Coordinates of C-alpha atoms in Angstrom, one line a residue:
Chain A
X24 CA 11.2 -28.1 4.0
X25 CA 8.3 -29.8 1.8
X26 CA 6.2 -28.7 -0.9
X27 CA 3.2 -29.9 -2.1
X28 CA 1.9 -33.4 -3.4
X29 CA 3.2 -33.3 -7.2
X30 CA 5.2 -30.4 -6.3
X31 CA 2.8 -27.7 -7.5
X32 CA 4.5 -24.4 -8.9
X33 CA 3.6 -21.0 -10.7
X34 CA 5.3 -21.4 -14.3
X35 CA 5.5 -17.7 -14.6
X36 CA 7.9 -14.9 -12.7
X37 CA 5.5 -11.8 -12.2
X38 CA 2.4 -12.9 -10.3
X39 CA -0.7 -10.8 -9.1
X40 CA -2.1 -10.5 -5.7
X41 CA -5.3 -8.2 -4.5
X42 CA -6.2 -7.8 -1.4
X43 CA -10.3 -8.8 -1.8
X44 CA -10.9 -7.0 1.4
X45 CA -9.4 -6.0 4.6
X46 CA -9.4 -6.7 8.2
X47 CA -10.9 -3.7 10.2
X48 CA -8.2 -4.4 13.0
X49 CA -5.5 -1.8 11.0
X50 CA -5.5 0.6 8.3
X51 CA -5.8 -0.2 4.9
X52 CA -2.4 1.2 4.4
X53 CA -0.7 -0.6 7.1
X54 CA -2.2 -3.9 5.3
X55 CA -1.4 -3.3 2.1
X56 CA 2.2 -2.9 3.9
X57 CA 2.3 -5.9 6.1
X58 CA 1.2 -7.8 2.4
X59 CA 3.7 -6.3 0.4
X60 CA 6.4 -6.8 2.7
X61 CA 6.0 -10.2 2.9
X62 CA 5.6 -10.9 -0.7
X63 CA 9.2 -9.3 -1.0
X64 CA 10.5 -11.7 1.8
X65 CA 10.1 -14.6 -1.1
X66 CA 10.9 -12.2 -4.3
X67 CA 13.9 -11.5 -2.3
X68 CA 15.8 -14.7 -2.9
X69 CA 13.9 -15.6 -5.9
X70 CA 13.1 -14.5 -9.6
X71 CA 9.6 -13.9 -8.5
X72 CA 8.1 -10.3 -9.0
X73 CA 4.9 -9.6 -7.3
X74 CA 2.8 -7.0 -8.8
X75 CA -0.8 -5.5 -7.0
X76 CA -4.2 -5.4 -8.8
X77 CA -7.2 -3.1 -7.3
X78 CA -10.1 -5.3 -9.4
X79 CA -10.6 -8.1 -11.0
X80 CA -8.9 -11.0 -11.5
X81 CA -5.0 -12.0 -9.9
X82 CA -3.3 -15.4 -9.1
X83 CA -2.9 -14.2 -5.1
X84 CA -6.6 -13.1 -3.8
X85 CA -6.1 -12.3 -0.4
X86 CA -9.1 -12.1 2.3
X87 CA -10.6 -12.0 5.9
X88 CA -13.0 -14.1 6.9
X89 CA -14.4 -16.1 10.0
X90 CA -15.6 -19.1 10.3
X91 CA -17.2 -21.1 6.8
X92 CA -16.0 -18.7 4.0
X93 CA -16.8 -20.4 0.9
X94 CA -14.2 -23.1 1.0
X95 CA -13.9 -26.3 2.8
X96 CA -12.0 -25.4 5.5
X97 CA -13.9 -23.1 7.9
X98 CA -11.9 -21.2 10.5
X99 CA -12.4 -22.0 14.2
X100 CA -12.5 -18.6 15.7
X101 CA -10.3 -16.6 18.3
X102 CA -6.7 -18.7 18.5
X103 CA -5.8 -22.0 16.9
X104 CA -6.2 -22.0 13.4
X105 CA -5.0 -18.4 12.8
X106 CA -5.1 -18.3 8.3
X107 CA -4.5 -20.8 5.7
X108 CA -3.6 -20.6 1.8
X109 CA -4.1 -23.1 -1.2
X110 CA -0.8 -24.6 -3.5
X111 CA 0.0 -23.0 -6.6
X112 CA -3.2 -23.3 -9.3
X113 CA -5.9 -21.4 -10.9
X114 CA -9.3 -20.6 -9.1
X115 CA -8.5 -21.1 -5.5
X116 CA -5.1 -21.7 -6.3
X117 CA -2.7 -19.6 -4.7
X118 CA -5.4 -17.9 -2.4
X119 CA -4.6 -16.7 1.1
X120 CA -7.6 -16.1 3.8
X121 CA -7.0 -15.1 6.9
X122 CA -8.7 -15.1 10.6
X123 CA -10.9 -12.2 11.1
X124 CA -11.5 -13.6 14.6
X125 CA -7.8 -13.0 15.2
X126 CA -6.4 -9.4 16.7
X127 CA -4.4 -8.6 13.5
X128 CA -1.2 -6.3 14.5
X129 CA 1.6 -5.1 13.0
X130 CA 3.5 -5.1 16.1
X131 CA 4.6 -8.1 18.4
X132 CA 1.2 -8.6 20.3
X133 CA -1.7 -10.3 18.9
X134 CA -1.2 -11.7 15.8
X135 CA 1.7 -10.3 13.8
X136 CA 0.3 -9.8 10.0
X137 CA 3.1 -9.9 8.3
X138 CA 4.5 -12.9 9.8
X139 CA 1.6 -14.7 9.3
X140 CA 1.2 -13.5 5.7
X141 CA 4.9 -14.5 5.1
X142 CA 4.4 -17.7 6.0
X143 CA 1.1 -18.2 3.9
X144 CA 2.2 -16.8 0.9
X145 CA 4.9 -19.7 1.0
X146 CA 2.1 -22.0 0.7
X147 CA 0.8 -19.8 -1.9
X148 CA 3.9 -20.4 -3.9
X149 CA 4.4 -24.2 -3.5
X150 CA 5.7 -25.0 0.3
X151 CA 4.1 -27.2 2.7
X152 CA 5.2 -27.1 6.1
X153 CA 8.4 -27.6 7.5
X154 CA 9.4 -29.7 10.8
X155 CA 12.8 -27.4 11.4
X156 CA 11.1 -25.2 14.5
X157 CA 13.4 -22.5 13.6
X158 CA 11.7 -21.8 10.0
X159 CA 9.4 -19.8 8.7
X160 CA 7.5 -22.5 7.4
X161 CA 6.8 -24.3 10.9
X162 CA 3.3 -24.8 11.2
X163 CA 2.9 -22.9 15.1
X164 CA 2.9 -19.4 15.0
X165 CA 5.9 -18.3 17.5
X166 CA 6.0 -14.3 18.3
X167 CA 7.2 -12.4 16.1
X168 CA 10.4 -11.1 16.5
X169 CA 10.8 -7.9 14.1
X170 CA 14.7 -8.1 15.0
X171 CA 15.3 -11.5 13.4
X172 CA 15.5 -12.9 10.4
X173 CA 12.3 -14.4 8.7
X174 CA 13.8 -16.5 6.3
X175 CA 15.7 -19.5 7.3
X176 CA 18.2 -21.2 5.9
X177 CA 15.4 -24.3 5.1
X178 CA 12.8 -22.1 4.0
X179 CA 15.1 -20.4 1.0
X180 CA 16.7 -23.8 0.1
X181 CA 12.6 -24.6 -0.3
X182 CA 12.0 -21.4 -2.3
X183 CA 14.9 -21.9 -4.3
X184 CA 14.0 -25.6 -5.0
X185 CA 11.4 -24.7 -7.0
X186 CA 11.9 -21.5 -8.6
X187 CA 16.0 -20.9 -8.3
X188 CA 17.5 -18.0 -6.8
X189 CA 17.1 -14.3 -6.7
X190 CA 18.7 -12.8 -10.6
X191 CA 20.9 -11.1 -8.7
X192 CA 24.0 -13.5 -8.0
X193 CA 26.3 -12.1 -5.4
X194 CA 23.1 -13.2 -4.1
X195 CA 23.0 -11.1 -0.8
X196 CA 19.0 -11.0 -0.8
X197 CA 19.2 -7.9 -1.9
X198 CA 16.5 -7.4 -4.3
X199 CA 17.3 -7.0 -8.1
X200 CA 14.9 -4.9 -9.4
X201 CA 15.2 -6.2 -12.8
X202 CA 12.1 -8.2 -14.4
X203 CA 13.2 -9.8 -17.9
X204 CA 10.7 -8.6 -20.0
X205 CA 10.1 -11.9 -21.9
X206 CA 7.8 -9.2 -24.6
X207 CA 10.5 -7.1 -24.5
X208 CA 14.1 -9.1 -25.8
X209 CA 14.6 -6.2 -28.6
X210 CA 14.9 -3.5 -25.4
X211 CA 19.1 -3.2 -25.4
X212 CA 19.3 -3.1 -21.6
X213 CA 16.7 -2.5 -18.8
X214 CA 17.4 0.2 -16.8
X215 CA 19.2 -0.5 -13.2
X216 CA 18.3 0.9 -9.8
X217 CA 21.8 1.0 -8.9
X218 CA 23.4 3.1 -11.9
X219 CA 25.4 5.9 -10.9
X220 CA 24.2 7.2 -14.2
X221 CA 20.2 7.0 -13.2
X222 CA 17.8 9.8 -14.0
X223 CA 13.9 9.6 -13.9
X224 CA 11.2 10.9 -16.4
X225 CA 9.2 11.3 -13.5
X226 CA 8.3 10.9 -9.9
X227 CA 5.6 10.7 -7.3
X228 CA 3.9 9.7 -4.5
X229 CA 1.1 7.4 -5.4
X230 CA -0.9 5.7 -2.5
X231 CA 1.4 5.8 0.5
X232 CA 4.5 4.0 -2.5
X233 CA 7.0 6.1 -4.3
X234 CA 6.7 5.7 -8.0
X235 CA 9.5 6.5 -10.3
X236 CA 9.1 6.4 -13.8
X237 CA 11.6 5.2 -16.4
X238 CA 10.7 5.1 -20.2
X239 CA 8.9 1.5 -20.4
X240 CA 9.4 0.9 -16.8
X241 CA 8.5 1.9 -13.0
X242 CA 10.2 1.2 -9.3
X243 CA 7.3 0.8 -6.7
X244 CA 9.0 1.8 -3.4
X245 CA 7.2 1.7 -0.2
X246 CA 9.3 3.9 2.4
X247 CA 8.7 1.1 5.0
X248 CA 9.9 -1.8 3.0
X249 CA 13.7 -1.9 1.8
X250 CA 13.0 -3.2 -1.7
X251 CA 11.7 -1.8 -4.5
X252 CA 9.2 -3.0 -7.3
X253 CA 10.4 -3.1 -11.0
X254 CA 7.2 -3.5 -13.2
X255 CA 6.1 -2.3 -16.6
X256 CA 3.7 0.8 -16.9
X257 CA 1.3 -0.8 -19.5
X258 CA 0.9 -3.3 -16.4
X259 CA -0.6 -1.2 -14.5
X260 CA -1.9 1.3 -17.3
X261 CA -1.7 -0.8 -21.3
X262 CA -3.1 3.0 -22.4
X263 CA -0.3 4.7 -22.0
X264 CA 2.9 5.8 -23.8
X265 CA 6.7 5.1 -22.2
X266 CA 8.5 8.1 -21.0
X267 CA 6.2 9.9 -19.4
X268 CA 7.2 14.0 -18.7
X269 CA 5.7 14.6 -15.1
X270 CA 3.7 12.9 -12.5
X271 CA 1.8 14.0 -9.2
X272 CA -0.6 12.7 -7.0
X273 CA -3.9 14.3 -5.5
X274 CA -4.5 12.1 -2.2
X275 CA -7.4 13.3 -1.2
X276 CA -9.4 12.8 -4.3
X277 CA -7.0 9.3 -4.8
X278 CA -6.2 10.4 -8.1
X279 CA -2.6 10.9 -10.2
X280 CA -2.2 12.7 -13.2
X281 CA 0.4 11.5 -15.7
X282 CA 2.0 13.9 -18.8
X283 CA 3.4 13.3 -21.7
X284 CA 3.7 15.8 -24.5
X285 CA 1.0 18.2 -24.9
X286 CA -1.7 15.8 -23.2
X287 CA -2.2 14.3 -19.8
X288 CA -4.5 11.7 -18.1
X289 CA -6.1 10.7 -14.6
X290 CA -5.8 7.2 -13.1
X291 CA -7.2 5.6 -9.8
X292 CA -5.5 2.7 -8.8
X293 CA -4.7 0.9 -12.2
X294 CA -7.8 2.7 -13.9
X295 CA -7.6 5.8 -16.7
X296 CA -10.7 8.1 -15.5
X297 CA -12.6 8.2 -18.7
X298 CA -12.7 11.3 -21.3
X299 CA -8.4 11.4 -20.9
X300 CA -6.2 12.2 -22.9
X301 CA -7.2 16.0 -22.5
X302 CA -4.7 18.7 -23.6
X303 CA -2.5 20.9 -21.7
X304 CA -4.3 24.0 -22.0
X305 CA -7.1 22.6 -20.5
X306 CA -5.8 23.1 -17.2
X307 CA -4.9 27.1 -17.7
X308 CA -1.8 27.0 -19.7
X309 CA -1.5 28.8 -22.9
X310 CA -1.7 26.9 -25.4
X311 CA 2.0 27.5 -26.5
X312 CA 3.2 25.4 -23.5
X313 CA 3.8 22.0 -25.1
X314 CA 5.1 19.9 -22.8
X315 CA 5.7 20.3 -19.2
X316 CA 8.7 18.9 -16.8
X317 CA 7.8 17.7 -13.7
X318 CA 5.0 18.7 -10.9
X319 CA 4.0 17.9 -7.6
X320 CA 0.8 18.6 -5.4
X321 CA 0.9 20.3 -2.3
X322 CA -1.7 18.8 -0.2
X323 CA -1.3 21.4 2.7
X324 CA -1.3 24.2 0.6
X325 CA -3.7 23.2 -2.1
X326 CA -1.5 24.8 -4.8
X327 CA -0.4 22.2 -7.9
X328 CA 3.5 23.7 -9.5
X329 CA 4.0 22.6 -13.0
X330 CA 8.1 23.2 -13.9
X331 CA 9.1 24.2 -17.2
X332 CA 12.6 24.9 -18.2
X333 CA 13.5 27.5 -15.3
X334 CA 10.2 28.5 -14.9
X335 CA 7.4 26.9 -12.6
X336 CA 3.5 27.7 -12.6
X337 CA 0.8 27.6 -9.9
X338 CA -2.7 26.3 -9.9
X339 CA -4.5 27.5 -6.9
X340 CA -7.6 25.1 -5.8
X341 CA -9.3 27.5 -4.0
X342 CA -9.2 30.3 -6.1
X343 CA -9.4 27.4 -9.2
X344 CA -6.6 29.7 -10.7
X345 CA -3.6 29.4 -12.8
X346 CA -0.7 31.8 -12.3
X347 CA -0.8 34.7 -15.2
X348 CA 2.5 34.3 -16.0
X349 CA 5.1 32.0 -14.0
X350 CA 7.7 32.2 -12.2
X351 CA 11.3 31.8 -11.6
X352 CA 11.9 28.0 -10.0
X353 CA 14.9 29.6 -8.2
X354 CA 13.1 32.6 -6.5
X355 CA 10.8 30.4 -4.9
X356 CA 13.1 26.8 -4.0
X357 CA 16.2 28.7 -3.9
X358 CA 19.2 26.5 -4.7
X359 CA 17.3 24.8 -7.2
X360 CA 18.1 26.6 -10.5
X361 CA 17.3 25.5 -14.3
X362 CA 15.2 23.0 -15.5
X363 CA 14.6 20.1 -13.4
X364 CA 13.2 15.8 -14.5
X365 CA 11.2 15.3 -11.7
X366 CA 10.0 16.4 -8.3
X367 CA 8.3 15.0 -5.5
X368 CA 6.7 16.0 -2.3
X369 CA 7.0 13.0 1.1
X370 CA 6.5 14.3 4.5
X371 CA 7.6 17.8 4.5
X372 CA 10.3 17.5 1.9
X373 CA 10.8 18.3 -1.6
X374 CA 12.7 15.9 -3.9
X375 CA 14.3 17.7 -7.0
X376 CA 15.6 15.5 -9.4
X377 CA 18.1 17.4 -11.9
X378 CA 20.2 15.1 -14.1
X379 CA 21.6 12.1 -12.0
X380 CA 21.3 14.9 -8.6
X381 CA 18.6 15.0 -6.3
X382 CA 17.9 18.1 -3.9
X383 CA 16.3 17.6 -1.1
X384 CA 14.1 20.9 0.0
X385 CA 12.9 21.5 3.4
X386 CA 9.3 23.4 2.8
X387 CA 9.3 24.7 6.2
X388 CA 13.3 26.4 5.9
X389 CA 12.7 26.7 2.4
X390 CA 15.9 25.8 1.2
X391 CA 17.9 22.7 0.1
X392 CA 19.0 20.9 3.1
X393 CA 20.4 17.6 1.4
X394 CA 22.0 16.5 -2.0
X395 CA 21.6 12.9 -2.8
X396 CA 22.1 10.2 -5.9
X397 CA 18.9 9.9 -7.7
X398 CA 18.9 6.4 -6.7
X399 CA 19.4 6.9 -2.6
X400 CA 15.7 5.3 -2.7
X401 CA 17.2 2.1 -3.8
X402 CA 18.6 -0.5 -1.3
X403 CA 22.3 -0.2 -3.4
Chain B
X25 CA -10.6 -41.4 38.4
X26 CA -12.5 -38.4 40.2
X27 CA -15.2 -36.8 37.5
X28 CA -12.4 -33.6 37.5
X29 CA -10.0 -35.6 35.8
X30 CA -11.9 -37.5 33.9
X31 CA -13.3 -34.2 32.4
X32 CA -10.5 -33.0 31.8
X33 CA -9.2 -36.6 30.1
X34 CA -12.4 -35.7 27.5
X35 CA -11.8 -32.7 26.9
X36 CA -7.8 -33.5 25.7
X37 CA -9.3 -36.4 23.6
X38 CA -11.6 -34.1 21.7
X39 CA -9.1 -31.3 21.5
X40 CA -6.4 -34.1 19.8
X41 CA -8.8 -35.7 18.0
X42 CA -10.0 -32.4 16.8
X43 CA -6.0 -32.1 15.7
X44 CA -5.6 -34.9 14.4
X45 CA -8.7 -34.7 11.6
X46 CA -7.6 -30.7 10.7
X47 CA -4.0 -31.5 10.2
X48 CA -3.4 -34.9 10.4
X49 CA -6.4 -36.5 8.2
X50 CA -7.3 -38.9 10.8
X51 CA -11.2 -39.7 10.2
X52 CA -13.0 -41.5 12.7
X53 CA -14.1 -44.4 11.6
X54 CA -17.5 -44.8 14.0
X55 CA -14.9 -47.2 16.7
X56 CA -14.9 -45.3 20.4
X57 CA -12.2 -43.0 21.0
X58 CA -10.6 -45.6 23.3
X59 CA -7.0 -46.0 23.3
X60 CA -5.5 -49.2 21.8
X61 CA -2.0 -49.3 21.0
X62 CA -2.6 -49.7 17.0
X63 CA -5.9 -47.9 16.6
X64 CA -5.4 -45.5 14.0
X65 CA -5.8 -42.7 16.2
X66 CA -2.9 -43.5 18.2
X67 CA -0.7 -44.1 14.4
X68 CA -2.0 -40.4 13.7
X69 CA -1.1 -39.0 17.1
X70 CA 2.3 -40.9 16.4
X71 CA 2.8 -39.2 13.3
X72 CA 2.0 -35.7 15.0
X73 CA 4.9 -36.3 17.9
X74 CA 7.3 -37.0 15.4
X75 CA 6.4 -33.7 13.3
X76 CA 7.2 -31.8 15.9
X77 CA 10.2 -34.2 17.3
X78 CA 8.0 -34.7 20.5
X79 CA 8.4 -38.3 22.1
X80 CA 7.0 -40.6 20.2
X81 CA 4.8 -42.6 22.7
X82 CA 1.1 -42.5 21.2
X83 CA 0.3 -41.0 24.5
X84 CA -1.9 -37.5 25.2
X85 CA 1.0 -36.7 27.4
X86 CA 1.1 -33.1 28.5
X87 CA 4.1 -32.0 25.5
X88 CA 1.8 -33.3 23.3
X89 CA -1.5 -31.4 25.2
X90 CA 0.4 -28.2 25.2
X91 CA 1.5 -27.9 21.6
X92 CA -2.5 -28.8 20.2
X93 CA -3.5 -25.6 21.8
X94 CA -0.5 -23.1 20.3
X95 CA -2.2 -20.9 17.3
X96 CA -1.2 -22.3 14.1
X97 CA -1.5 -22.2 10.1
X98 CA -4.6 -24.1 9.1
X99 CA -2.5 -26.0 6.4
X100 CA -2.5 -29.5 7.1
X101 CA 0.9 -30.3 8.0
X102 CA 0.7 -34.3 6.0
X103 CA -0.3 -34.3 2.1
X104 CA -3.5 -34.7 1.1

């Protein structure tokens, strides 16, 4: 392996990345995928955390462009020089751009995103180019082989050269979820993915990730990617309090809507909508319900549940009703009975979290067709 | 040497040349791109060969042809 002239390094762990635009090639979600899969191939065997920003500012800005974009290195079109990324630094520093004149793929034909992006964000964290034709770091882009290993034995030794390996010492790149909150040393322990003991204030979908919430903290999970995410909420939202009550996401409007107490807000991406906090009873409750449990949107259905103790409620977005009075949780998910943390809808599945049990509900069958540990999300 | 040839010849200078100044910071220095055995271009093309543990002969051979035309990061591959 080889780094950089004067051996260039981030002196911080958690480091941003945005995605300035995309390439029209795949879907935005499949991009945001191929990127943050390939940012967990170096936080993997590292202490590096990697944490997405929709605006402004990051230390990772990530783009497609052909030809002369704005830097001194112009791309050459179709084939040969296929992306390219600039050492650790401020400004440019960091930043990956990549070939629009390329067939971007997340498959083995054309040009493999990921695989490209893997290799560039080594760059973007301090490696050069290695001569071993076996690593990732090889300068010619061999097809991607989605059975193999991307990281090779030179690459990590690189990685590891300049920012030491993964926290997580029986160091099977498996990723620790943990991020030492250097802001944080009072916090007695930091919750871990892997407890037997773990429960969740709340959970949701949230842009094709799973988000769990956990008093100061939340685990970013894309279903495609093994790894999870461990990052503080006020670094995504500095507005708002720890342990949240109940979370749920409303895809098509690409908005989530986070409780806590008797009041709730609306974020986009890592924006609060303006005008929130608003209270509870603004959406229909009355106004003795102080708190709510857990919810979840049903996108097919249009219908929002809100849980409380036993008891669930109904908002109905074409009728723009509330439920008069609600209902028992077990009459309508049977096997799911008393008060429930959290819930969750992906695919056509229910996730009940009760405790440290998880229910999985099948909406079609409507019943529970799977109990899990709350944590079967996390590669333990 | 019959004009195809020659062509061709050309064309594998400017396409290793081409190389040579992305990855390899070899600049031109205004002398024609004629081979002498210790004209920069030649120390650069060395350098490239041993890179990628091709034989090191200075030479546009055909190992050396083929690899300047695989896709590639657009990171230099020498400091600088």
């Amino acid at each position: 392996f080889s780094t950089f002239a004067g051996e260039p390094k981030w002196t911080k762990q958690v480091l941003t990345y945005r995605l300035v635009n995309y390439t029209p090639d795949l879907r935005p979600a499949d991009v945001n995928a191929a990127i943050e899969k390939a940012l967990s191939v170096w936080s993997s065997v590292t202490p590096l955390r990697f944490i997405k920003k929709d605006r402004g500012d990051a230390d990772i800005l990530i783009s497609f462009a052909a030809r002369g974009h704005n830097d001194f290195i112009p791309f050459d079109g179709p084939g040969g020089s296929l992306a390219h990324a600039y050492a650790p630094g401020k400004d440019f520093g960091g930043d990956a751009h990549f070939d629009e004149d390329e067939t971007w793929t997340k498959s083995t034909e054309g040009t493999n995103l990921f695989y490209v992006a893997a290799h560039e964000f080594g760059h973007s964290l301090g490696l050069s180019h290695s001569k071993d034709p076996n690593a990732l770091m090889y300068p010619v882009y061999r097809k991607y082989d989605p059975s193999g290993l991307l990281l090779h034995q030179d690459d990590i030794a690189g990685i590891q050269y300049l920012y030491g390996p993964s926290p997580n010492t029986n160091n099977d790149q498996r990723e620790s979820t943990e991020i030492k909150d250097p802001t944080d040393s009072k916090n007695p322990a930091l919750p871990n993915s892997c407890s037997p003991n773990l429960t969740f204030d709340a959970v949701t979908s949230f842009r094709g990730e799973i988000m769990f919430f956990k008093d100061k903290h939340i685990w970013r999970k894309h279903p495609a990617v093994r790894t999870a995410d461990f990052e503080l909420i006020s670094s995504f939202w500095p507005q708002l309090p720890p342990g949240v009550d109940a979370a749920y996401e409303i895809p098509e409007k690409d908005e989530m809507v986070i409780f806590k107490g008797n009041e709730f807000w609306v974020v986009r991406g890592d924006t609060i909508l303006s005008g929130y906090p608003q209270k509870l009873y603004t959406l229909g409750f009355l106004k003795d319900v102080t708190k709510i449990d857990a919810a979840f949107h049903n996108r097919n259905e249009g219908k929002t549940y809100y849980f409380i103790a036993d008891k669930f409620w109904s908002y109905d977005k074409r009728s723009q009703s509330m439920d008069r009075k609600p209902l028992l949780i077990r009459d309508a998910f049977p096997g799911i009975n008393g008060k429930i943390d959290a819930v969750f809808q992906h695919e056509n599945f229910l996730y009940f979290f009760s405790g440290r049990k998880q229910f999985e509900f099948d909406l079609d069958k409507k019943r529970v067709t799977r109990f899990l540990k709350t944590n079967f999300w996390f590669p333990c | 040497f019959p004009a195809g040839t020659r062509q061709t010849k050309e064309e594998g200078m400017q396409l290793i040349q081409k190389y040579l100044e992305n990855y390899y910071g070899f600049k031109k220095d205004g002398e024609l791109l004629v081979w002498k055995s210790n004209n920069a271009m030649t120390q650069k093309l060395k350098e490239m060969q041993e890179f990628f543990g091709l034989e090191v002969t200075g030479k546009l051979d055909s190992a050396t042809l083929d690899l300047v035309q695989k896709r590639r990061c657009g990171l230099p591959d020498v400091a600088g």
